[in-house]
PDB file of C-alpha atoms and ligand atoms in Angstrom:
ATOM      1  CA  UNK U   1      82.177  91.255 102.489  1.00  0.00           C
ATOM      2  CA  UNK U   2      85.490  92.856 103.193  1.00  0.00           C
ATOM      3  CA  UNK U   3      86.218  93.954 106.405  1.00  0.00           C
ATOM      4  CA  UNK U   4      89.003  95.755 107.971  1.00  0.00           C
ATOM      5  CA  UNK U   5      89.802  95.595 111.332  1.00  0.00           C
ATOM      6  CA  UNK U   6      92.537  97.522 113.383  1.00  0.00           C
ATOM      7  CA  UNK U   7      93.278  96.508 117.092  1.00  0.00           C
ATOM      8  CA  UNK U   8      95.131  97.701 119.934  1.00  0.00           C
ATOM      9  CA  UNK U   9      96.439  96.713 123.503  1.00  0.00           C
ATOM     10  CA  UNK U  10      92.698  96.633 124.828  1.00  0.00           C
ATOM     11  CA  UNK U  11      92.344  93.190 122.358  1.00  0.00           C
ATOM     12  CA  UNK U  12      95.506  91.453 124.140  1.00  0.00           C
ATOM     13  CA  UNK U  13      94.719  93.140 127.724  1.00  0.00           C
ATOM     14  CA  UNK U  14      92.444  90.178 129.292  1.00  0.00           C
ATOM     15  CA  UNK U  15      95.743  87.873 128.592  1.00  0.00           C
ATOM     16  CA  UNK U  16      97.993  89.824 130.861  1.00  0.00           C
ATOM     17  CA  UNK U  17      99.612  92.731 128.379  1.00  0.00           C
ATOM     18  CA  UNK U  18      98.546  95.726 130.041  1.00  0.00           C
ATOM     19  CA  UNK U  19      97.218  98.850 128.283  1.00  0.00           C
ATOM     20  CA  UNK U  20      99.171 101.800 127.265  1.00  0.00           C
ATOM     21  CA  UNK U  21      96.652 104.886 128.370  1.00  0.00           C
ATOM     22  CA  UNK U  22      92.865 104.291 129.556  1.00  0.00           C
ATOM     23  CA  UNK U  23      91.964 103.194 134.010  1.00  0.00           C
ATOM     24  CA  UNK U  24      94.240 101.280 135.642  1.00  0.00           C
ATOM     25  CA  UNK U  25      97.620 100.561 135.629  1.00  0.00           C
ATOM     26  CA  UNK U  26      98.745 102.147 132.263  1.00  0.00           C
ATOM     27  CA  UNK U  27     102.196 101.174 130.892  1.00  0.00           C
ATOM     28  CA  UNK U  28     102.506 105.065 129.660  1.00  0.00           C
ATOM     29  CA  UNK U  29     101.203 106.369 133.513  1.00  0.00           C
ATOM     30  CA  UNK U  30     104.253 103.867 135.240  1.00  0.00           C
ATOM     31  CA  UNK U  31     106.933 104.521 132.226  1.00  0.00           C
ATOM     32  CA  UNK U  32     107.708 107.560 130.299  1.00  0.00           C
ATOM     33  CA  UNK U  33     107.321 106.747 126.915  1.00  0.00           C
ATOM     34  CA  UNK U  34     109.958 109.557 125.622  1.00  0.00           C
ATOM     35  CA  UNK U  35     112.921 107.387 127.805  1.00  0.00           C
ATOM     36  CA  UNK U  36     112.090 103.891 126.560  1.00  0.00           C
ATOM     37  CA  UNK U  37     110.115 104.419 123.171  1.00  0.00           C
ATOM     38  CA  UNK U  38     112.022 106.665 120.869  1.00  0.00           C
ATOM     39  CA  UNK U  39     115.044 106.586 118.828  1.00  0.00           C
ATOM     40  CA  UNK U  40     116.564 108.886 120.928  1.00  0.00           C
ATOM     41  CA  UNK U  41     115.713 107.278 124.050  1.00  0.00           C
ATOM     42  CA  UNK U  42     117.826 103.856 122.688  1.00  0.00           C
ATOM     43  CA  UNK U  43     121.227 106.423 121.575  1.00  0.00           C
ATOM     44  CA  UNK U  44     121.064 107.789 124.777  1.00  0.00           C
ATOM     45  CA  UNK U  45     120.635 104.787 127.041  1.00  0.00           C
ATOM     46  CA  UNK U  46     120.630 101.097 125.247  1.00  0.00           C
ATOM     47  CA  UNK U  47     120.619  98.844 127.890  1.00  0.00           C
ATOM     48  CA  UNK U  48     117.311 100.592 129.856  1.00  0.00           C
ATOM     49  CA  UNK U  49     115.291 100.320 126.307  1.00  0.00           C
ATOM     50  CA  UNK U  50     116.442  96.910 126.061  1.00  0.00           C
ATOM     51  CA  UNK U  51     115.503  96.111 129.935  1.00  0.00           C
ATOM     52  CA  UNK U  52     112.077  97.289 129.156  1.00  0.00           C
ATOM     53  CA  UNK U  53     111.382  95.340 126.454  1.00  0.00           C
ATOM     54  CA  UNK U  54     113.047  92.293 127.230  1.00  0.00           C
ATOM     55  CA  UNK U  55     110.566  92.332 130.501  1.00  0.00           C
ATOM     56  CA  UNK U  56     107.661  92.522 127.526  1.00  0.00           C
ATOM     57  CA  UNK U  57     109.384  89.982 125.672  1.00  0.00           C
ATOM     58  CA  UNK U  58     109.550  87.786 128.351  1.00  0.00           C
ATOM     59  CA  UNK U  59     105.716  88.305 129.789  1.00  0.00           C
ATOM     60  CA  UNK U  60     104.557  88.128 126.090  1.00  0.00           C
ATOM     61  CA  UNK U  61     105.745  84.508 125.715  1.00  0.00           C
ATOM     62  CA  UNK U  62     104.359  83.412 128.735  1.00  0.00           C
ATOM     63  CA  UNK U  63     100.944  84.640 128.028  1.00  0.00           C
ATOM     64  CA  UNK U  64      98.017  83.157 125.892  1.00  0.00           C
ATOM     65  CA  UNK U  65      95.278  84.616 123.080  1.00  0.00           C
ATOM     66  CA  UNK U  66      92.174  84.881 124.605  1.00  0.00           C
ATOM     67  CA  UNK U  67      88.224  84.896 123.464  1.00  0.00           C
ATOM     68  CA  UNK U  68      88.663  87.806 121.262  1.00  0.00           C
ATOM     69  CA  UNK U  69      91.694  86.582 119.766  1.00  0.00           C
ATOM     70  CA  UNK U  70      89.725  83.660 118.470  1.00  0.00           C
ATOM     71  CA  UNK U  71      86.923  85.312 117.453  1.00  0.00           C
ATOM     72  CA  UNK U  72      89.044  87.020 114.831  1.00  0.00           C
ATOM     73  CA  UNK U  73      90.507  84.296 113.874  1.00  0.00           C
ATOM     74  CA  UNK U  74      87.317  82.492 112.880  1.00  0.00           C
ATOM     75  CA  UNK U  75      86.227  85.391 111.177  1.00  0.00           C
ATOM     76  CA  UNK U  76      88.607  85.325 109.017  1.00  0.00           C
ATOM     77  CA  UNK U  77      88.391  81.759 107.945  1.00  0.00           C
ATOM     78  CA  UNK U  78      84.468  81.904 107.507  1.00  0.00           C
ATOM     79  CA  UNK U  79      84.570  85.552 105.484  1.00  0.00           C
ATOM     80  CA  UNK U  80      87.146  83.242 103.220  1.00  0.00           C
ATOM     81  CA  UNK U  81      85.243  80.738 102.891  1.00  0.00           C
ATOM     82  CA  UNK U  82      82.169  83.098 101.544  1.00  0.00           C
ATOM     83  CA  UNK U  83      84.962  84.608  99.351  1.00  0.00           C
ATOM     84  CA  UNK U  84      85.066  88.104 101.320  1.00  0.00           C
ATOM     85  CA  UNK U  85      87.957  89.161 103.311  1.00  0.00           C
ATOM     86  CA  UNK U  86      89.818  90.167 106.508  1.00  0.00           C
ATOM     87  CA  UNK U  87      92.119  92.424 106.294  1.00  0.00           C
ATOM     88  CA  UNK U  88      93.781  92.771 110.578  1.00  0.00           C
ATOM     89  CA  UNK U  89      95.761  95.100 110.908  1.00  0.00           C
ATOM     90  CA  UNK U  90      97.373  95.389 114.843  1.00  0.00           C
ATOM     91  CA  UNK U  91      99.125  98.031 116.363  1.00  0.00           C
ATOM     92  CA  UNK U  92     100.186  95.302 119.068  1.00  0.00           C
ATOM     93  CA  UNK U  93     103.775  94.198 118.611  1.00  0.00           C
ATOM     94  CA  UNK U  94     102.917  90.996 120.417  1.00  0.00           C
ATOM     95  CA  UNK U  95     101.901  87.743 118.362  1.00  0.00           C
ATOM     96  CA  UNK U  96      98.470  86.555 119.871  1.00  0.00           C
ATOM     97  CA  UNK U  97      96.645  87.391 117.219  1.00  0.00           C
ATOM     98  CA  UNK U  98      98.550  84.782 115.305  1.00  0.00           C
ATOM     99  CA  UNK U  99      98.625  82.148 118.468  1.00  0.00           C
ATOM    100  CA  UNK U 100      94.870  82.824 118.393  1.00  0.00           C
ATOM    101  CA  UNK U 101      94.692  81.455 114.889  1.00  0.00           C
ATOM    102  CA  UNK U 102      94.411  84.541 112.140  1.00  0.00           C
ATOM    103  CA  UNK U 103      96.787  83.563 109.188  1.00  0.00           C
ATOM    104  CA  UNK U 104      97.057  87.706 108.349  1.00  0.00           C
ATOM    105  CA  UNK U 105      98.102  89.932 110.412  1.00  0.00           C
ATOM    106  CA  UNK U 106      99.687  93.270 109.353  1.00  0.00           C
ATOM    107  CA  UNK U 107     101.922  94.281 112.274  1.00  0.00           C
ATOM    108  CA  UNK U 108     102.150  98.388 111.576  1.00  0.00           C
ATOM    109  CA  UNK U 109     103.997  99.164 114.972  1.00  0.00           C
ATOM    110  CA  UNK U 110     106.469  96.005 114.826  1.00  0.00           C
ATOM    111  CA  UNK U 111     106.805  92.419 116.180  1.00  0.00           C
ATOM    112  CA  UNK U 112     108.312  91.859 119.971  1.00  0.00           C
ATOM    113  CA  UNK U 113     109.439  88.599 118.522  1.00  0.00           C
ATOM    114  CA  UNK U 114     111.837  90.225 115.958  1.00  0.00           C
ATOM    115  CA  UNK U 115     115.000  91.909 116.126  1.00  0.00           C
ATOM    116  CA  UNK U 116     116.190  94.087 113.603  1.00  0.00           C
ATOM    117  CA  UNK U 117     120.117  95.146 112.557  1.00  0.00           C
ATOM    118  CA  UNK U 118     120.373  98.841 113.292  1.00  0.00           C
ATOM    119  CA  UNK U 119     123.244  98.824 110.405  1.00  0.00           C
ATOM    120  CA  UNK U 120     121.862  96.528 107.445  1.00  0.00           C
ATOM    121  CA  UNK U 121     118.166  96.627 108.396  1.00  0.00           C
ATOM    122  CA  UNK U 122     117.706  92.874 108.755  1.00  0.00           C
ATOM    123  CA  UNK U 123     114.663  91.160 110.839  1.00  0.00           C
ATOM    124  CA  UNK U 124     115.140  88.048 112.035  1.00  0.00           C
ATOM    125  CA  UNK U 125     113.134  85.990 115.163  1.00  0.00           C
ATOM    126  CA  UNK U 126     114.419  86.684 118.266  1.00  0.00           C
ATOM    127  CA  UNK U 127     112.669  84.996 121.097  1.00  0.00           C
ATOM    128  CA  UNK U 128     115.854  85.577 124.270  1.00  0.00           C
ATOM    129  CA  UNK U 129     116.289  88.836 125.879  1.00  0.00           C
ATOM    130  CA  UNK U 130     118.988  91.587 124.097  1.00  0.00           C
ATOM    131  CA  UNK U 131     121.778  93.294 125.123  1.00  0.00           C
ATOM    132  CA  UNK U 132     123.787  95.895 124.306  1.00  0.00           C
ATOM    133  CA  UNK U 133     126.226  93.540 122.728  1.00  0.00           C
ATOM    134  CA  UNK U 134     123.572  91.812 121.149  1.00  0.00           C
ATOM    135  CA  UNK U 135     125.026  91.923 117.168  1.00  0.00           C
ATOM    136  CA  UNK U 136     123.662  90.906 113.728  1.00  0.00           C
ATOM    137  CA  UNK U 137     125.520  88.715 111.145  1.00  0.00           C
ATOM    138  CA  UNK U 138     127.117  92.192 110.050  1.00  0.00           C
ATOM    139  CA  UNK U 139     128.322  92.892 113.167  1.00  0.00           C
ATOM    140  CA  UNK U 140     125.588  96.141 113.803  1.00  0.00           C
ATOM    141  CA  UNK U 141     123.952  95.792 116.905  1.00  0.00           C
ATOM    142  CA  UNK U 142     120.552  94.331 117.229  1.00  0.00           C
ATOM    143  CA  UNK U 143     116.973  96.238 118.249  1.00  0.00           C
ATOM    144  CA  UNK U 144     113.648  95.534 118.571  1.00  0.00           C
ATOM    145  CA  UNK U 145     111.466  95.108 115.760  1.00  0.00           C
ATOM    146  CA  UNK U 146     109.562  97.738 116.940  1.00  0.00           C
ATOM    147  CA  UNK U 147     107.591 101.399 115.573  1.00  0.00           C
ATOM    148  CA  UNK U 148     109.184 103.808 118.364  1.00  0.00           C
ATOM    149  CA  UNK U 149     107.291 107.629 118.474  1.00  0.00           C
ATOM    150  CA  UNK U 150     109.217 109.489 115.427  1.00  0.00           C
ATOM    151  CA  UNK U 151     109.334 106.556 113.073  1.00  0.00           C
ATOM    152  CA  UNK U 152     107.220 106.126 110.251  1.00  0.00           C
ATOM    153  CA  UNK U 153     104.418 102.660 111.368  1.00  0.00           C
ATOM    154  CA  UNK U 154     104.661  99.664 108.526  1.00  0.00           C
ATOM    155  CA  UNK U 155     102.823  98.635 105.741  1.00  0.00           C
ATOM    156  CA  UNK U 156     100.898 102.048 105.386  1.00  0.00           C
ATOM    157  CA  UNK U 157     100.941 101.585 101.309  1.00  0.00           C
ATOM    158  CA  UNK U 158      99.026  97.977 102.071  1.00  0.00           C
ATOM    159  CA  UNK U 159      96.962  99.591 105.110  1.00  0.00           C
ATOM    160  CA  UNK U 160      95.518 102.104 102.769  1.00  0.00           C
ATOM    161  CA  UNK U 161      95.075 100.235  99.697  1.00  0.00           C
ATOM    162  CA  UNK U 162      93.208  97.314 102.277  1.00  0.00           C
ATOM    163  CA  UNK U 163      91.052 100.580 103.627  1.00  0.00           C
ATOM    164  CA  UNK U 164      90.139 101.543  99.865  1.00  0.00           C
ATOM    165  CA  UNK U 165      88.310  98.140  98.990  1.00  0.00           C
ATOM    166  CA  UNK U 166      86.840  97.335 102.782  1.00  0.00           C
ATOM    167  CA  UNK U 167      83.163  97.443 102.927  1.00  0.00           C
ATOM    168  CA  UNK U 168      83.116  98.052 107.002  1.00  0.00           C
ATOM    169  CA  UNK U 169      85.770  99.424 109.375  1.00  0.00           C
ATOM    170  CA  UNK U 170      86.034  98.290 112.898  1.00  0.00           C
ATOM    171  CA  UNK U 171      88.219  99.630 115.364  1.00  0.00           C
ATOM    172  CA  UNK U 172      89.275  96.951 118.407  1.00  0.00           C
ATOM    173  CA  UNK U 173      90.717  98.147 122.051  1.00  0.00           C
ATOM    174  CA  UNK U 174      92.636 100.662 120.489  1.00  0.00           C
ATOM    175  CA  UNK U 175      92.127 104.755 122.478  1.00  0.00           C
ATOM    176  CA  UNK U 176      92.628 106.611 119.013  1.00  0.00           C
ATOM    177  CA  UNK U 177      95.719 108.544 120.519  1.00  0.00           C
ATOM    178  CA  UNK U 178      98.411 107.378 118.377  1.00  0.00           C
ATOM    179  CA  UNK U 179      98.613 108.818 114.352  1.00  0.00           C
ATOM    180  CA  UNK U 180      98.085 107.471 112.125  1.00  0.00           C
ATOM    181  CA  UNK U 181      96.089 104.348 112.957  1.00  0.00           C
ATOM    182  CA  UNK U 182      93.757 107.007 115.023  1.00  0.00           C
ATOM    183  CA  UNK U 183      92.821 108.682 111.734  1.00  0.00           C
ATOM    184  CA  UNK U 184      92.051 105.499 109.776  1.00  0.00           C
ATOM    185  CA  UNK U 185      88.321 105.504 110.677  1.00  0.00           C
ATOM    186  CA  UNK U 186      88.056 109.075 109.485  1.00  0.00           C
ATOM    187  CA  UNK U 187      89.331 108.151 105.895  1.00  0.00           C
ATOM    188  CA  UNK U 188      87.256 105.200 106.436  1.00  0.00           C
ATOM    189  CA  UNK U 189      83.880 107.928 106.948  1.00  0.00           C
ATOM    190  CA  UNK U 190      85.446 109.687 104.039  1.00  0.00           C
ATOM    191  CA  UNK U 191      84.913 106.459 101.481  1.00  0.00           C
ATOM    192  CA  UNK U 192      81.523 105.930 103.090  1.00  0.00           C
ATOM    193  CA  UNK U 193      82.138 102.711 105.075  1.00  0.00           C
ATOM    194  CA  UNK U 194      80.191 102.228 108.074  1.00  0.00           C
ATOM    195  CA  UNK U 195      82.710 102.023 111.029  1.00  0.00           C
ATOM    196  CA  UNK U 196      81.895 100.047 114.363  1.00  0.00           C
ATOM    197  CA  UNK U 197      84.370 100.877 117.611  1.00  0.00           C
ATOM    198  CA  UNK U 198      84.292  97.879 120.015  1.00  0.00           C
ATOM    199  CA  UNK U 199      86.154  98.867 123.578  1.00  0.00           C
ATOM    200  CA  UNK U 200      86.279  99.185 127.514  1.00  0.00           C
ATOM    201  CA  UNK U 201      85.567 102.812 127.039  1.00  0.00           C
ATOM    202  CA  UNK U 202      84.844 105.684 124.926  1.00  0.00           C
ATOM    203  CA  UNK U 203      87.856 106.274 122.313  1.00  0.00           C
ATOM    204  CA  UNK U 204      89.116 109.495 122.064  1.00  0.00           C
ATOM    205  CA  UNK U 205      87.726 109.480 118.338  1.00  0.00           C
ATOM    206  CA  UNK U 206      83.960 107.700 119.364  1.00  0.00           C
ATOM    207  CA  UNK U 207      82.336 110.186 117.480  1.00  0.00           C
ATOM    208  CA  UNK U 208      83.313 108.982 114.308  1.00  0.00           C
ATOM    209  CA  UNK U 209      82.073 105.800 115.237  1.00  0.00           C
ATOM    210  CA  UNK U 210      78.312 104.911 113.430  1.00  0.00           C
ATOM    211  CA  UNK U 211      78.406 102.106 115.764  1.00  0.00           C
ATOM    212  CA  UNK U 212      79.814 101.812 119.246  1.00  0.00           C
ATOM    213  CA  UNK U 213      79.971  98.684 122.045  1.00  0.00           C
ATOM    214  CA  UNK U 214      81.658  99.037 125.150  1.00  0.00           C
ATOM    215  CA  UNK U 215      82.610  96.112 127.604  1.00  0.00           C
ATOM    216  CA  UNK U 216      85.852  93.662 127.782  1.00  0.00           C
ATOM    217  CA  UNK U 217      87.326  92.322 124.073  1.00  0.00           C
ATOM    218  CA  UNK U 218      86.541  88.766 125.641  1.00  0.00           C
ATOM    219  CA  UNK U 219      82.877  89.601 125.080  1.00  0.00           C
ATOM    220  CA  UNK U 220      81.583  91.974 122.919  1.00  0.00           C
ATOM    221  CA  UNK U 221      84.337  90.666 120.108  1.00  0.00           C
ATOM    222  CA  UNK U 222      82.726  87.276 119.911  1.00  0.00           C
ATOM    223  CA  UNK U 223      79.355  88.455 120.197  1.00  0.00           C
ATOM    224  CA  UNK U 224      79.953  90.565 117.180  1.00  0.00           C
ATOM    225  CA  UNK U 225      82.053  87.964 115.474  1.00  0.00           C
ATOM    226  CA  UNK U 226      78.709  85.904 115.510  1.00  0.00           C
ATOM    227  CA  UNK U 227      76.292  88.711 114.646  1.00  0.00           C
ATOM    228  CA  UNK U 228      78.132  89.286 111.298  1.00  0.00           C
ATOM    229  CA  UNK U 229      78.335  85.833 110.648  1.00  0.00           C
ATOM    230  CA  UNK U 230      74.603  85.446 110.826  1.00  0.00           C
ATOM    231  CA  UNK U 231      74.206  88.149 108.385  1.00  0.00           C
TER     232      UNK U 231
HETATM  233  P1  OAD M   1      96.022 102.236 124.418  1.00  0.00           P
HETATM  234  O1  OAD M   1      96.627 101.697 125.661  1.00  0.00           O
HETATM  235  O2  OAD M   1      96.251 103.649 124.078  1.00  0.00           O
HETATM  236  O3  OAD M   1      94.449 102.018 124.465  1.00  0.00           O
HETATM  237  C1  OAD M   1      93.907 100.788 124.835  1.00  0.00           C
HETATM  238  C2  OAD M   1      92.394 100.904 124.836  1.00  0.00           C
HETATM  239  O4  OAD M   1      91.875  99.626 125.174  1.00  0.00           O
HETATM  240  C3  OAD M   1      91.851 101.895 125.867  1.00  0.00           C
HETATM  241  O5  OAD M   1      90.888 102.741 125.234  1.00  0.00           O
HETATM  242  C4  OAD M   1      91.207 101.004 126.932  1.00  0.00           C
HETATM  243  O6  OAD M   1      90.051 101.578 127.506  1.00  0.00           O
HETATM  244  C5  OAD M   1      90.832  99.769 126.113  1.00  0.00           C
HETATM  245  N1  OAD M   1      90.758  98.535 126.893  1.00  0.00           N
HETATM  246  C6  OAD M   1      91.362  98.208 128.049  1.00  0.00           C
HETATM  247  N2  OAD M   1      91.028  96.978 128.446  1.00  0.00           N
HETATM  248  C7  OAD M   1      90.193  96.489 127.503  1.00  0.00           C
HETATM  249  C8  OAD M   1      89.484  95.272 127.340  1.00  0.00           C
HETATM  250  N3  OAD M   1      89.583  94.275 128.227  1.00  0.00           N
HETATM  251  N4  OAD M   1      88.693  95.124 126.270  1.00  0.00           N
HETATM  252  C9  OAD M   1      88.572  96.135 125.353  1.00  0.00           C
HETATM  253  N5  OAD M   1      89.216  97.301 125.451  1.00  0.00           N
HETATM  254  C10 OAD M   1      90.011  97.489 126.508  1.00  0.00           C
HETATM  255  O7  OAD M   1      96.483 101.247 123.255  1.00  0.00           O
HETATM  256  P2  OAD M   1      96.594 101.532 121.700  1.00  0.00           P
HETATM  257  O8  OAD M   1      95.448 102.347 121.219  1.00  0.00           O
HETATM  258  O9  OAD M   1      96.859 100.234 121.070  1.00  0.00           O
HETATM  259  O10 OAD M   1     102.654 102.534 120.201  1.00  0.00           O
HETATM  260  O11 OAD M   1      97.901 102.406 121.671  1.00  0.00           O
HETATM  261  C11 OAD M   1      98.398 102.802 120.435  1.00  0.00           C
HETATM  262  C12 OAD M   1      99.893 102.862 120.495  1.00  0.00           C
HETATM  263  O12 OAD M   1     100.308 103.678 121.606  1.00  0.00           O
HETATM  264  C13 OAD M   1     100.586 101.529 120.782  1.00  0.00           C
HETATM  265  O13 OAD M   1     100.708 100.745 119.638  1.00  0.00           O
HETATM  266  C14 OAD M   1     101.910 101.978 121.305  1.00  0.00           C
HETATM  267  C15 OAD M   1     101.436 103.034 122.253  1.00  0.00           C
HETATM  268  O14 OAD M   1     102.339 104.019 122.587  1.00  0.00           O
HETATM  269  C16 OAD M   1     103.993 102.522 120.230  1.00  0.00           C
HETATM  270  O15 OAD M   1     104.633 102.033 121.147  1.00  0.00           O
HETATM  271  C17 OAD M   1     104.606 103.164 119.029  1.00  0.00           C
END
């Protein structure tokens, strides 16, 4: 069996990440997203961009994966072993999908942990808070390694191709706001895969959803880690 998964901040909210949109204490209802998260946003104002996500950066490394986390992780090792397939792909930038144990995770909206040169393009890890003087090898100056709104999300050739030979499609803690990843599970429908939405709430696309489990990531994501495994 080949599944695909795609997560979002719901999966990595019971460790302490907080959630972009849904109840609560939304990052995007505290911060506007068009001063911190855009290319624009970082011409215009470097050192505020790089406040906010240094203050990610640094609450990021000082959290841990939780249950759901974990659960992926095994399922990904035992669909191996029965020669099927996970293919993860996260629009979290933060790594606890990895510190949780999966081997593969496709990172379409960046990595917290990386910088990247704004001049020669290079990534490299980058684990201390940046400044405005913060400067590559080349001497460019040094962003996060992250998808801001405007930019085009990573991997997409490798997304779609994983999409095209999945036999399921589950959607993780994610709202379905953000395009493209919200219109995966509608090319999903269009190949005929069954598609599963586990979350707090209704998404914004539950409809498309053949199957749909609400509650915290900590519990419905093992519980249906261990259903398919019985299968
Ligand atoms: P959102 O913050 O939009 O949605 C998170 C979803 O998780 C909501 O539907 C919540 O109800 C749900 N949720 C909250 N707590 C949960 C829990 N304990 N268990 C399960 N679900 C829970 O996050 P994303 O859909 O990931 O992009 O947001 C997509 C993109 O929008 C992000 O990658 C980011 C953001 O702007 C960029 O920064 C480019």
């Amino acid at each position: 069996m080949n599944i695909f998964i795609l997560t979002g901040a719901g999966v990595s909210a019971e460790s302490g990440l907080g959630v972009f949109r849904g109840p609560g204490a939304a990052l995007w209802k505290r911060h506007d997203p068009i001063q911190l998260a855009t290319p624009e946003a970082f011409a215009r104002d470097p050192a505020l961009v790089h406040e906010f996500y240094n203050a990610r950066r640094r609450n990021l490394i000082a959290a841990s994966p939780n249950a759901a986390h974990v659960a992926l992780a095994r399922l990904e090792a035992s669909l191996a072993q029965r020669g099927g397939a996970l293919t993860l792909v996260t629009q979290n930038i933060d790594d606890l999908h990895e510190r949780g144990g999966s081997i593969r995770v496709i990172h379409m909206h960046g990595e917290l942990l990386k910088a990247r040169c704004a001049s020669c393009g290079a990534v490299s890890d980058y684990r201390d808070d940046l400044a405005v003087d913060s400067r590559c090898d080349c001497d460019g100056a040094l962003r996060p390694h992250v998808v801001w709104f405007g930019e085009t999300p990573l991997y997409m050739d490798e997304i779609y191709a994983a999409l095209d030979v999945a036999d399921l499609f589950v959607a993780i803690g994610t709202s379905g706001a953000v395009y493209p990843a919200a219109s995966f599970v509608r090319e999903a429908r269009a190949k005929g895969l069954r598609c599963c939405e586990l979350n707090l709430e209704a998404s914004e696309n539950a409809e498309e959803f053949d199957d749909r489990r609400y509650g915290p990531a900590s519990e419905t994501v093992p519980s249906w880690v261990e259903e398919i495994l019985a299968r």
